[in-house]
PDB file of C-alpha atoms in Angstrom:
ATOM      1  CA  LEU A 887     -33.990   3.031 207.226  1.00  0.00           C
ATOM      2  CA  THR A 888     -33.903   2.711 211.295  1.00  0.00           C
ATOM      3  CA  LEU A 889     -36.285   1.065 213.753  1.00  0.00           C
ATOM      4  CA  PRO A 890     -35.844   1.016 216.803  1.00  0.00           C
ATOM      5  CA  LEU A 891     -36.044  -2.687 218.487  1.00  0.00           C
ATOM      6  CA  ALA A 892     -36.892  -3.230 222.197  1.00  0.00           C
ATOM      7  CA  ALA A 893     -35.347  -6.234 223.585  1.00  0.00           C
ATOM      8  CA  SER A 894     -33.751  -7.861 226.404  1.00  0.00           C
ATOM      9  CA  GLY A 895     -30.589  -9.967 226.316  1.00  0.00           C
ATOM     10  CA  LEU A 896     -27.386 -11.646 227.837  1.00  0.00           C
ATOM     11  CA  VAL A 897     -24.023 -10.404 226.642  1.00  0.00           C
ATOM     12  CA  GLU A 898     -22.136 -14.386 226.436  1.00  0.00           C
ATOM     13  CA  ALA A 899     -18.586 -15.386 225.503  1.00  0.00           C
ATOM     14  CA  ARG A 900     -16.511 -18.454 226.365  1.00  0.00           C
ATOM     15  CA  ALA A 901     -15.684 -19.056 230.323  1.00  0.00           C
ATOM     16  CA  ALA A 902     -14.079 -21.812 231.816  1.00  0.00           C
ATOM     17  CA  ASP A 903     -13.916 -22.327 235.845  1.00  0.00           C
ATOM     18  CA  VAL A 904     -10.948 -23.668 236.767  1.00  0.00           C
ATOM     19  CA  GLY A 905     -10.190 -25.917 239.503  1.00  0.00           C
ATOM     20  CA  PHE A 906      -7.246 -29.098 240.120  1.00  0.00           C
ATOM     21  CA  LYS A 907      -6.734 -32.143 239.305  1.00  0.00           C
ATOM     22  CA  GLU A 908      -6.318 -32.568 243.670  1.00  0.00           C
ATOM     23  CA  THR A 909      -6.900 -31.320 246.862  1.00  0.00           C
ATOM     24  CA  GLY A 910      -4.286 -29.195 248.897  1.00  0.00           C
ATOM     25  CA  ARG A 911      -3.846 -26.146 250.160  1.00  0.00           C
ATOM     26  CA  LEU A 912      -3.712 -23.210 247.750  1.00  0.00           C
ATOM     27  CA  ALA A 913      -0.467 -21.513 247.058  1.00  0.00           C
ATOM     28  CA  GLN A 914      -0.342 -18.812 245.674  1.00  0.00           C
ATOM     29  CA  VAL A 915      -3.163 -17.346 243.094  1.00  0.00           C
ATOM     30  CA  TYR A 916      -1.183 -14.887 240.607  1.00  0.00           C
ATOM     31  CA  VAL A 917      -3.574 -13.296 239.111  1.00  0.00           C
ATOM     32  CA  ARG A 918      -5.984 -10.883 240.062  1.00  0.00           C
ATOM     33  CA  GLU A 919      -9.830 -10.291 238.833  1.00  0.00           C
ATOM     34  CA  GLY A 920      -9.485  -8.352 235.479  1.00  0.00           C
ATOM     35  CA  ASP A 921      -6.316  -9.129 234.950  1.00  0.00           C
ATOM     36  CA  HIS A 922      -5.526 -10.358 230.657  1.00  0.00           C
ATOM     37  CA  VAL A 923      -3.850 -13.251 230.827  1.00  0.00           C
ATOM     38  CA  GLU A 924      -2.250 -15.890 227.808  1.00  0.00           C
ATOM     39  CA  ARG A 925      -2.871 -19.287 226.713  1.00  0.00           C
ATOM     40  CA  HIS A 926      -0.475 -22.062 229.152  1.00  0.00           C
ATOM     41  CA  GLN A 927       0.156 -19.084 231.411  1.00  0.00           C
ATOM     42  CA  LEU A 928       0.610 -20.235 234.874  1.00  0.00           C
ATOM     43  CA  LEU A 929      -2.113 -18.811 237.195  1.00  0.00           C
ATOM     44  CA  ALA A 930      -2.149 -20.646 240.526  1.00  0.00           C
ATOM     45  CA  ARG A 931      -0.021 -23.458 242.657  1.00  0.00           C
ATOM     46  CA  ILE A 932      -0.890 -25.804 245.367  1.00  0.00           C
ATOM     47  CA  PHE A 933       0.582 -28.078 247.650  1.00  0.00           C
ATOM     48  CA  PRO A 934      -0.549 -30.968 247.697  1.00  0.00           C
ATOM     49  CA  ALA A 935      -2.474 -32.769 250.585  1.00  0.00           C
ATOM     50  CA  ALA A 936       0.078 -35.731 250.171  1.00  0.00           C
ATOM     51  CA  ALA A 937       2.370 -33.632 250.751  1.00  0.00           C
ATOM     52  CA  LEU A 938       1.458 -31.546 253.560  1.00  0.00           C
ATOM     53  CA  GLY A 939       2.109 -33.794 256.104  1.00  0.00           C
ATOM     54  CA  GLN A 940       6.173 -33.992 254.776  1.00  0.00           C
ATOM     55  CA  GLY A 941       6.500 -30.684 254.749  1.00  0.00           C
ATOM     56  CA  GLY A 942       5.136 -29.252 251.847  1.00  0.00           C
ATOM     57  CA  GLY A 943       8.305 -29.674 250.360  1.00  0.00           C
ATOM     58  CA  ALA A 944       6.629 -31.252 246.972  1.00  0.00           C
ATOM     59  CA  ARG A 945       6.070 -28.664 244.229  1.00  0.00           C
ATOM     60  CA  GLY A 946       1.726 -28.752 243.841  1.00  0.00           C
ATOM     61  CA  ASP A 947      -0.348 -29.037 241.007  1.00  0.00           C
ATOM     62  CA  VAL A 948      -1.043 -26.137 238.824  1.00  0.00           C
ATOM     63  CA  ILE A 949      -3.823 -24.281 237.097  1.00  0.00           C
ATOM     64  CA  GLN A 950      -2.993 -22.775 233.874  1.00  0.00           C
ATOM     65  CA  ALA A 951      -4.988 -20.149 231.685  1.00  0.00           C
ATOM     66  CA  PRO A 952      -7.147 -22.977 228.825  1.00  0.00           C
ATOM     67  CA  TYR A 953      -7.585 -19.410 226.019  1.00  0.00           C
ATOM     68  CA  GLN A 954      -6.393 -16.225 226.090  1.00  0.00           C
ATOM     69  CA  GLY A 955      -8.307 -14.372 227.905  1.00  0.00           C
ATOM     70  CA  ALA A 956      -9.264 -12.404 231.800  1.00  0.00           C
ATOM     71  CA  VAL A 957      -9.420 -13.480 234.808  1.00  0.00           C
ATOM     72  CA  VAL A 958     -12.882 -12.180 235.982  1.00  0.00           C
ATOM     73  CA  ILE A 959     -13.089 -14.287 239.259  1.00  0.00           C
ATOM     74  CA  VAL A 960     -10.434 -15.473 242.009  1.00  0.00           C
ATOM     75  CA  TYR A 961     -13.253 -18.117 244.089  1.00  0.00           C
ATOM     76  CA  ARG A 962      -9.857 -19.350 246.378  1.00  0.00           C
ATOM     77  CA  HIS A 963      -7.987 -17.693 247.740  1.00  0.00           C
ATOM     78  CA  PRO A 964      -4.229 -18.902 248.792  1.00  0.00           C
ATOM     79  CA  GLY A 965      -4.293 -20.768 251.998  1.00  0.00           C
ATOM     80  CA  ALA A 966      -7.414 -22.149 251.466  1.00  0.00           C
ATOM     81  CA  VAL A 967      -8.092 -26.009 251.050  1.00  0.00           C
ATOM     82  CA  VAL A 968      -9.192 -27.250 247.880  1.00  0.00           C
ATOM     83  CA  ASN A 969     -10.746 -30.304 246.292  1.00  0.00           C
ATOM     84  CA  PRO A 970      -9.978 -31.445 242.568  1.00  0.00           C
ATOM     85  CA  GLY A 971     -12.384 -29.363 240.546  1.00  0.00           C
ATOM     86  CA  GLU A 972     -13.627 -27.005 242.887  1.00  0.00           C
ATOM     87  CA  PRO A 973     -13.223 -24.150 240.693  1.00  0.00           C
ATOM     88  CA  VAL A 974      -9.791 -21.895 242.252  1.00  0.00           C
ATOM     89  CA  LEU A 975     -11.120 -19.289 238.595  1.00  0.00           C
ATOM     90  CA  ARG A 976     -12.800 -17.500 236.080  1.00  0.00           C
ATOM     91  CA  VAL A 977     -10.998 -16.788 233.210  1.00  0.00           C
ATOM     92  CA  VAL A 978     -13.633 -16.112 230.076  1.00  0.00           C
ATOM     93  CA  GLU A 979     -11.870 -16.494 226.753  1.00  0.00           C
ATOM     94  CA  ALA A 980     -10.587 -12.717 224.853  1.00  0.00           C
ATOM     95  CA  GLY A 981     -12.445 -12.293 221.590  1.00  0.00           C
ATOM     96  CA  ALA A 982     -16.074 -11.270 219.946  1.00  0.00           C
ATOM     97  CA  PRO A 983     -18.640 -12.276 222.573  1.00  0.00           C
ATOM     98  CA  TRP A 984     -22.469 -12.898 221.297  1.00  0.00           C
ATOM     99  CA  VAL A 985     -25.965 -10.924 221.748  1.00  0.00           C
ATOM    100  CA  THR A 986     -28.288 -13.603 222.941  1.00  0.00           C
ATOM    101  CA  ALA A 987     -31.274 -11.323 222.937  1.00  0.00           C
ATOM    102  CA  PHE A 988     -35.152 -12.009 223.386  1.00  0.00           C
ATOM    103  CA  VAL A 989     -37.090 -10.820 220.759  1.00  0.00           C
ATOM    104  CA  GLU A 990     -40.491  -9.662 220.188  1.00  0.00           C
ATOM    105  CA  ALA A 991     -42.673 -12.130 217.476  1.00  0.00           C
ATOM    106  CA  GLU A 992     -43.597  -9.365 215.736  1.00  0.00           C
ATOM    107  CA  ASP A 993     -40.050  -7.447 215.633  1.00  0.00           C
ATOM    108  CA  ALA A 994     -38.528 -11.563 214.588  1.00  0.00           C
ATOM    109  CA  VAL A 995     -40.136 -11.123 211.999  1.00  0.00           C
ATOM    110  CA  HIS A 996     -38.290  -8.520 210.650  1.00  0.00           C
ATOM    111  CA  LEU A 997     -34.506  -9.518 211.185  1.00  0.00           C
ATOM    112  CA  GLN A 998     -32.453 -11.849 208.811  1.00  0.00           C
ATOM    113  CA  ARG A 999     -29.484 -13.286 209.246  1.00  0.00           C
ATOM    114  CA  GLY A1000     -26.270 -11.582 208.044  1.00  0.00           C
ATOM    115  CA  GLN A1001     -28.640  -8.902 208.864  1.00  0.00           C
ATOM    116  CA  LYS A1002     -25.821  -6.105 209.968  1.00  0.00           C
ATOM    117  CA  LEU A1003     -27.708  -4.343 212.801  1.00  0.00           C
ATOM    118  CA  GLN A1004     -26.083  -1.143 215.547  1.00  0.00           C
ATOM    119  CA  VAL A1005     -26.758  -1.600 218.837  1.00  0.00           C
ATOM    120  CA  ARG A1006     -27.219   0.554 222.561  1.00  0.00           C
ATOM    121  CA  ALA A1007     -27.298  -2.133 225.461  1.00  0.00           C
ATOM    122  CA  GLY A1008     -27.288  -1.915 228.758  1.00  0.00           C
ATOM    123  CA  GLY A1009     -24.569   0.568 230.627  1.00  0.00           C
ATOM    124  CA  TYR A1010     -23.395   1.368 226.585  1.00  0.00           C
ATOM    125  CA  LEU A1011     -26.096   3.701 225.274  1.00  0.00           C
ATOM    126  CA  SER A1012     -24.990   6.151 224.275  1.00  0.00           C
ATOM    127  CA  GLU A1013     -22.739   4.141 221.898  1.00  0.00           C
ATOM    128  CA  ALA A1014     -23.845   2.548 218.146  1.00  0.00           C
ATOM    129  CA  LEU A1015     -22.396  -1.101 218.563  1.00  0.00           C
ATOM    130  CA  PRO A1016     -21.946  -3.368 215.254  1.00  0.00           C
ATOM    131  CA  ILE A1017     -23.589  -6.999 215.924  1.00  0.00           C
ATOM    132  CA  VAL A1018     -23.966  -9.638 213.191  1.00  0.00           C
ATOM    133  CA  VAL A1019     -27.338 -12.120 212.823  1.00  0.00           C
ATOM    134  CA  ARG A1020     -25.948 -15.254 213.167  1.00  0.00           C
ATOM    135  CA  GLU A1021     -29.127 -17.300 214.000  1.00  0.00           C
ATOM    136  CA  ILE A1022     -33.218 -16.508 214.516  1.00  0.00           C
ATOM    137  CA  GLY A1023     -34.400 -18.950 216.678  1.00  0.00           C
ATOM    138  CA  ARG A1024     -37.723 -21.166 216.239  1.00  0.00           C
ATOM    139  CA  GLU A1025     -38.480 -20.772 220.348  1.00  0.00           C
ATOM    140  CA  ALA A1026     -41.214 -18.769 221.971  1.00  0.00           C
ATOM    141  CA  VAL A1027     -40.520 -17.702 225.585  1.00  0.00           C
ATOM    142  CA  PRO A1028     -44.095 -17.173 227.263  1.00  0.00           C
ATOM    143  CA  ARG A1029     -44.097 -13.343 228.997  1.00  0.00           C
ATOM    144  CA  PRO A1030     -45.690 -13.714 232.568  1.00  0.00           C
ATOM    145  CA  ASP A1031     -46.936 -10.127 232.040  1.00  0.00           C
ATOM    146  CA  LEU A1032     -49.165 -10.521 229.017  1.00  0.00           C
ATOM    147  CA  PRO A1033     -52.748 -13.593 229.835  1.00  0.00           C
ATOM    148  CA  ALA A1034     -51.995 -16.947 227.735  1.00  0.00           C
ATOM    149  CA  SER A1035     -54.412 -17.551 224.638  1.00  0.00           C
TER     150      SER A1035
END
């Protein structure tokens, strides 16, 4: 039995904006957007602010990948001055993303935890993707296109 269900939603994954623990000038970024990275892989290096006045001879602080994944955003480029905690790169963890779907109440009553479904989403409309219902929320989100009751 196949029942079509329309829903809007978000495809999500674990991600981290990574930066340095000290102020300095960004010396090198070793990755580009789209690059796959391994856990602890060296991603970028700075010359610490304290070393800049001394000719920049210090090794500098480094950023390493927090987990295996992909670089999806490079916020800052070599030569930029960065402050502690300022994001330099965003890394998304490899593995299975999850979907948060906003489903109409009359459709949600047909869903059960553990239920296996096939979905078609966004630019992947021709390809059905398998998913499993992990959680069903109890929260109603008001819709601006419907009159309030």
